PDB file of C-alpha atoms in Angstrom:
ATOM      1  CA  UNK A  13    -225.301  65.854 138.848  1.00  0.00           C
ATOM      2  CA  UNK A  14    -223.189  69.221 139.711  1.00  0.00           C
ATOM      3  CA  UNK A  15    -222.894  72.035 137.367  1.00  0.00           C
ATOM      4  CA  UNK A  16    -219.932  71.413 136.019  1.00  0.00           C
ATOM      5  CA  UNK A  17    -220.851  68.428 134.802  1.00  0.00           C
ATOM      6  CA  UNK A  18    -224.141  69.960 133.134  1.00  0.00           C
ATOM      7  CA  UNK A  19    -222.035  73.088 131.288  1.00  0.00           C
ATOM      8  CA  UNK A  20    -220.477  71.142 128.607  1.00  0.00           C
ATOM      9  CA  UNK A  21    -224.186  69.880 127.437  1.00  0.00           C
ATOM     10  CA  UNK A  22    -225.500  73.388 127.776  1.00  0.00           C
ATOM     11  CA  UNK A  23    -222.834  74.681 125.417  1.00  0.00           C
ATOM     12  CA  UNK A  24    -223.796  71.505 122.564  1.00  0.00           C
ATOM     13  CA  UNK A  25    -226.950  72.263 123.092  1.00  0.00           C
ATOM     14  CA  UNK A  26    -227.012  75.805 122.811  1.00  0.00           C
ATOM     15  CA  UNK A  27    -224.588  75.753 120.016  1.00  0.00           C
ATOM     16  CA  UNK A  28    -227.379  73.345 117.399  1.00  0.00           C
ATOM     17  CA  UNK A  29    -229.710  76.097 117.941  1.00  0.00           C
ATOM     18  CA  UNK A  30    -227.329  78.562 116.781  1.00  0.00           C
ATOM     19  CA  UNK A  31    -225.480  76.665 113.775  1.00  0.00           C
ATOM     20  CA  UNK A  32    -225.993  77.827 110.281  1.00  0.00           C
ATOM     21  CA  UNK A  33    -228.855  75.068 108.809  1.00  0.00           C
ATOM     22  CA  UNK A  34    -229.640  74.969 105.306  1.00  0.00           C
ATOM     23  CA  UNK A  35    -232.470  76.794 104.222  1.00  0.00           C
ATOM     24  CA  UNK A  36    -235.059  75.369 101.304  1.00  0.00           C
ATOM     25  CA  UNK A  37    -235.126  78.554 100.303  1.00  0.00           C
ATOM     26  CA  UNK A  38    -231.584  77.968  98.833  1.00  0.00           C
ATOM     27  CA  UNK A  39    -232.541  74.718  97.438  1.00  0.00           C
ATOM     28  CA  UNK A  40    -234.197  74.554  93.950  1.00  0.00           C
ATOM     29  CA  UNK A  41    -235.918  72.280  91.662  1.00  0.00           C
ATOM     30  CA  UNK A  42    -233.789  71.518  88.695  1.00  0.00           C
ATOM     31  CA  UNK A  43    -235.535  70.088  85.451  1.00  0.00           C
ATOM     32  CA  UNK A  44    -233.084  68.337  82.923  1.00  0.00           C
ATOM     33  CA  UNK A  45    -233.967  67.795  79.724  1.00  0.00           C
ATOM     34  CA  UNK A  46    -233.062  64.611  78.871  1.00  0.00           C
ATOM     35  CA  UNK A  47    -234.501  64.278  74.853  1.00  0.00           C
ATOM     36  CA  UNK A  48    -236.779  66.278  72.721  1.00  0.00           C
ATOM     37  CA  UNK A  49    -237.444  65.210  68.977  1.00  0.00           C
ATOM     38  CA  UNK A  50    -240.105  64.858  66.149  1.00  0.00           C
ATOM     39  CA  UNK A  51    -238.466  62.358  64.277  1.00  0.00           C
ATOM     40  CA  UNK A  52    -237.394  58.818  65.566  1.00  0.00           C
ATOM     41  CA  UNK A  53    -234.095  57.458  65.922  1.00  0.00           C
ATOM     42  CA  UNK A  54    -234.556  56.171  61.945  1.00  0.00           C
ATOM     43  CA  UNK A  55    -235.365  59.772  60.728  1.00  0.00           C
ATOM     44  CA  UNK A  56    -238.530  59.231  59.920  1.00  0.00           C
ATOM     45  CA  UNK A  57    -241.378  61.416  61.463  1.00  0.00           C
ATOM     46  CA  UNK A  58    -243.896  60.117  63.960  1.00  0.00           C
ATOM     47  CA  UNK A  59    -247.648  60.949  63.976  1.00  0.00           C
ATOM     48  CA  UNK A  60    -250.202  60.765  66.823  1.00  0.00           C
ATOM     49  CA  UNK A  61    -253.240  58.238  66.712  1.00  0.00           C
ATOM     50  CA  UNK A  62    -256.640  58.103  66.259  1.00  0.00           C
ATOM     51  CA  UNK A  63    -258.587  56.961  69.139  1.00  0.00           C
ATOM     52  CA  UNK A  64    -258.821  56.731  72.874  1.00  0.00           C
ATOM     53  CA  UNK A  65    -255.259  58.568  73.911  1.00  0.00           C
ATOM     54  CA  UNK A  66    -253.498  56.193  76.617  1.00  0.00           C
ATOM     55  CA  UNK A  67    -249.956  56.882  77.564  1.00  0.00           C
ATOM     56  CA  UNK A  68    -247.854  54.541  79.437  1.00  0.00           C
ATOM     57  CA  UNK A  69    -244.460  53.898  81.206  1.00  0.00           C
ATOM     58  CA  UNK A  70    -242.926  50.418  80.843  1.00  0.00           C
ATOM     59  CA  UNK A  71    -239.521  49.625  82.858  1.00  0.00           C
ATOM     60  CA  UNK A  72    -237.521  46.676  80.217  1.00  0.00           C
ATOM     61  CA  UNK A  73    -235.186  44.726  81.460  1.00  0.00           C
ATOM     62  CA  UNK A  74    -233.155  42.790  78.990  1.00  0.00           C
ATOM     63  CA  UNK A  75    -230.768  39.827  80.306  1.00  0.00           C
ATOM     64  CA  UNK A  76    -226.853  40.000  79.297  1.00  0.00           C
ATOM     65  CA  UNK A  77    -226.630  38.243  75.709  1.00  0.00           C
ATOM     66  CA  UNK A  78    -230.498  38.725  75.020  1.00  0.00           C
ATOM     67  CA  UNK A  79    -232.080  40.293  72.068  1.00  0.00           C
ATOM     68  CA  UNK A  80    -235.724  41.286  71.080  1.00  0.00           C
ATOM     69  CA  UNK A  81    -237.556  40.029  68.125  1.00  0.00           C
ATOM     70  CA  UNK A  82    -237.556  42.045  65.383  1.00  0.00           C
ATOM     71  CA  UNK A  83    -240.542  44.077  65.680  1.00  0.00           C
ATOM     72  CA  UNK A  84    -241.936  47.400  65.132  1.00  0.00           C
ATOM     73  CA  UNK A  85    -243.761  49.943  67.509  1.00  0.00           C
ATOM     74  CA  UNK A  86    -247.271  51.140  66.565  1.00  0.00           C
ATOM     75  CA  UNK A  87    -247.081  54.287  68.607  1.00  0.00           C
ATOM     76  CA  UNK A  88    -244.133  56.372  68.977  1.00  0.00           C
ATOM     77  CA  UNK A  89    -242.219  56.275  72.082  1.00  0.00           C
ATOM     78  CA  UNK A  90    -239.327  57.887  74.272  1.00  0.00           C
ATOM     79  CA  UNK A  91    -236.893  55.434  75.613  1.00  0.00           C
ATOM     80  CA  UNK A  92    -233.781  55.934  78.200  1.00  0.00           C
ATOM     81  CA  UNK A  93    -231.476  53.580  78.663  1.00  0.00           C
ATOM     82  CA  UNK A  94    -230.489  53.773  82.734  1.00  0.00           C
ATOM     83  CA  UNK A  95    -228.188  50.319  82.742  1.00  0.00           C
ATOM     84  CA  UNK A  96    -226.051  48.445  80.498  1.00  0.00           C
ATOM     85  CA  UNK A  97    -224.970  48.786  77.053  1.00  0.00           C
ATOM     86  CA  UNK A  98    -227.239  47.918  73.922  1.00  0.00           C
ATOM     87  CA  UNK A  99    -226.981  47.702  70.519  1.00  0.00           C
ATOM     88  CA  UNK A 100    -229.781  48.638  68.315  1.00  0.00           C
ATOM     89  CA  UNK A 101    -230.368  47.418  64.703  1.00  0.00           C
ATOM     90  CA  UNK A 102    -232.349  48.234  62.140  1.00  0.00           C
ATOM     91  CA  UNK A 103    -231.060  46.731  58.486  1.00  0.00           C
ATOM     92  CA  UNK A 104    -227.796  47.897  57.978  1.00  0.00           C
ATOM     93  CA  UNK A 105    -228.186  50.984  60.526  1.00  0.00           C
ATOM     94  CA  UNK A 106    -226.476  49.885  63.699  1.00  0.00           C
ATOM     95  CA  UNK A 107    -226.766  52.092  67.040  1.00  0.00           C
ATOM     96  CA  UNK A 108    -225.138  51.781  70.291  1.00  0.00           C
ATOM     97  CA  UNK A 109    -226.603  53.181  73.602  1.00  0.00           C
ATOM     98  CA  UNK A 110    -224.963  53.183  76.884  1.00  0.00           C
ATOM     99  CA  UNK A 111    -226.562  54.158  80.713  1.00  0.00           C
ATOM    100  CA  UNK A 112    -227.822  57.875  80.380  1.00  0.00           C
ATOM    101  CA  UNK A 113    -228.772  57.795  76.660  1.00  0.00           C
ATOM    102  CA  UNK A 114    -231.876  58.256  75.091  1.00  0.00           C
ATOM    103  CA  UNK A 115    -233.626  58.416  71.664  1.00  0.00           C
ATOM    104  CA  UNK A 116    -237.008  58.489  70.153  1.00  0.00           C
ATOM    105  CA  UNK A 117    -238.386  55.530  68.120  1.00  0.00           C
ATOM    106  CA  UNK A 118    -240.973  56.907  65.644  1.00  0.00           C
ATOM    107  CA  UNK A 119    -244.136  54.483  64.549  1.00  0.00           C
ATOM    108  CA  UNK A 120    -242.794  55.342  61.404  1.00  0.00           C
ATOM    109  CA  UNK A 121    -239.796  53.711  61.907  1.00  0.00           C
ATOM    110  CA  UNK A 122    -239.725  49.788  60.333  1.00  0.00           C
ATOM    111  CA  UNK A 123    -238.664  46.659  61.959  1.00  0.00           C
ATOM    112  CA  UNK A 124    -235.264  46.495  64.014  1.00  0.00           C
ATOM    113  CA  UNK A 125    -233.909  44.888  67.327  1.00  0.00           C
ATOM    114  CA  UNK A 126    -232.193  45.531  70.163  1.00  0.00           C
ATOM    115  CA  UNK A 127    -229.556  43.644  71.982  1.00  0.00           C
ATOM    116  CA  UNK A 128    -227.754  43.114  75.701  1.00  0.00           C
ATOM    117  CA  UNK A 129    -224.561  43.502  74.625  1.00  0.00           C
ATOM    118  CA  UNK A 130    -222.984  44.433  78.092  1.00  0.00           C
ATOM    119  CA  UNK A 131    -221.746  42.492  81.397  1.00  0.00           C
ATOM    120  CA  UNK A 132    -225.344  43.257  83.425  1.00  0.00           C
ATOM    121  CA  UNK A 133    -228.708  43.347  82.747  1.00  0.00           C
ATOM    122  CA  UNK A 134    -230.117  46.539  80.304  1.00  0.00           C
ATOM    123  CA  UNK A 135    -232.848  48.620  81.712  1.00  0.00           C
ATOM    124  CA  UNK A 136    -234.844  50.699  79.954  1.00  0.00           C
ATOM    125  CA  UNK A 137    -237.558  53.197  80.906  1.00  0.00           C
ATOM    126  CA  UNK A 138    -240.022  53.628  78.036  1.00  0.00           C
ATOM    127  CA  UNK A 139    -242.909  56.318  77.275  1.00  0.00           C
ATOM    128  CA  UNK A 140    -245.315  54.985  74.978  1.00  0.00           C
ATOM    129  CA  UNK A 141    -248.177  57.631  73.594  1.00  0.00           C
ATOM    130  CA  UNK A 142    -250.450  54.777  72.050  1.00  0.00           C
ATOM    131  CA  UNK A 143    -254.399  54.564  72.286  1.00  0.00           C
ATOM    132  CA  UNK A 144    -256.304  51.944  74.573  1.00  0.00           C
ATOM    133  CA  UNK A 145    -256.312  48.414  73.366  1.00  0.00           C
ATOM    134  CA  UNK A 146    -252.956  48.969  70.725  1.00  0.00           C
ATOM    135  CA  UNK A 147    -249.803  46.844  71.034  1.00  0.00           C
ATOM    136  CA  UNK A 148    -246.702  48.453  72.244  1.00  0.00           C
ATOM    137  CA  UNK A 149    -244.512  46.822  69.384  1.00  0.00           C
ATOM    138  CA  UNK A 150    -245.466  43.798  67.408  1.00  0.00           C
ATOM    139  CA  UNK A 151    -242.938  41.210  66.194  1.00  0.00           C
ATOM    140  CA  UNK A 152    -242.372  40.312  62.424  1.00  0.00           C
TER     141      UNK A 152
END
């Protein structure tokens, strides 16, 4: 291969080593706060349990047109909606929640359900502080 040939390959070459690159120096973590609350979406204050603590982190996925039974939650929780639109009931209190909401549900906080009212599955990403062996909600 001549040299003339090689010179434009040189110059690429040469040229990645000296480009500007982004540095992780200049990137940085970023925490969000996304909800923070003692009292659950009915008002009512939650309260911890007694026994052996257990958290979890369930991932719901209710169909289009489905609802829950109405039930209540032994242990309060954190939910946030990431897909779909749902409607939340609890007597005459109606909510709506949309992708990006989020809202506490105290174990305080009486019977209600929840409904797919959007064109596409709802998912929801839930926190539950309970103790081992409790239900996560329990259907009237």
């Amino acid at each position: 291969m001549k040299l003339k040939n090689i010179i434009p390959f040189i110059y690429l070459f040469v040229g990645t080593l000296v480009s500007p690159q982004t540095s992780l120096a200049e990137e940085k973590i970023e925490v969000i706060p996304i909800i923070q609350s003692s009292k659950g979406l009915s008002g009512k204050n939650f309260n911890y349990l007694e026994g052996k603590p257990e958290l979890r982190l369930l991932k719901v996925m209710i169909p289009v047109g489905l609802e829950t039974p109405i039930h209540t939650h032994p242990s309060p929780m954190l939910i946030h909606v990431t897909r779909g639109r749902l409607k939340h009931v609890r007597g005459e209190e109606i909510t709506f929640f949309t992708a990006g909401d989020a809202f506490v549900e105290s174990n305080n906080g009486g019977a209600h359900y929840v409904k797919n009212i959007g064109k596409k599955p709802v998912i929801l990403h839930v926190g539950v502080v309970s103790v081992v062996g409790m239900p996560t909600a329990i259907n009237k």
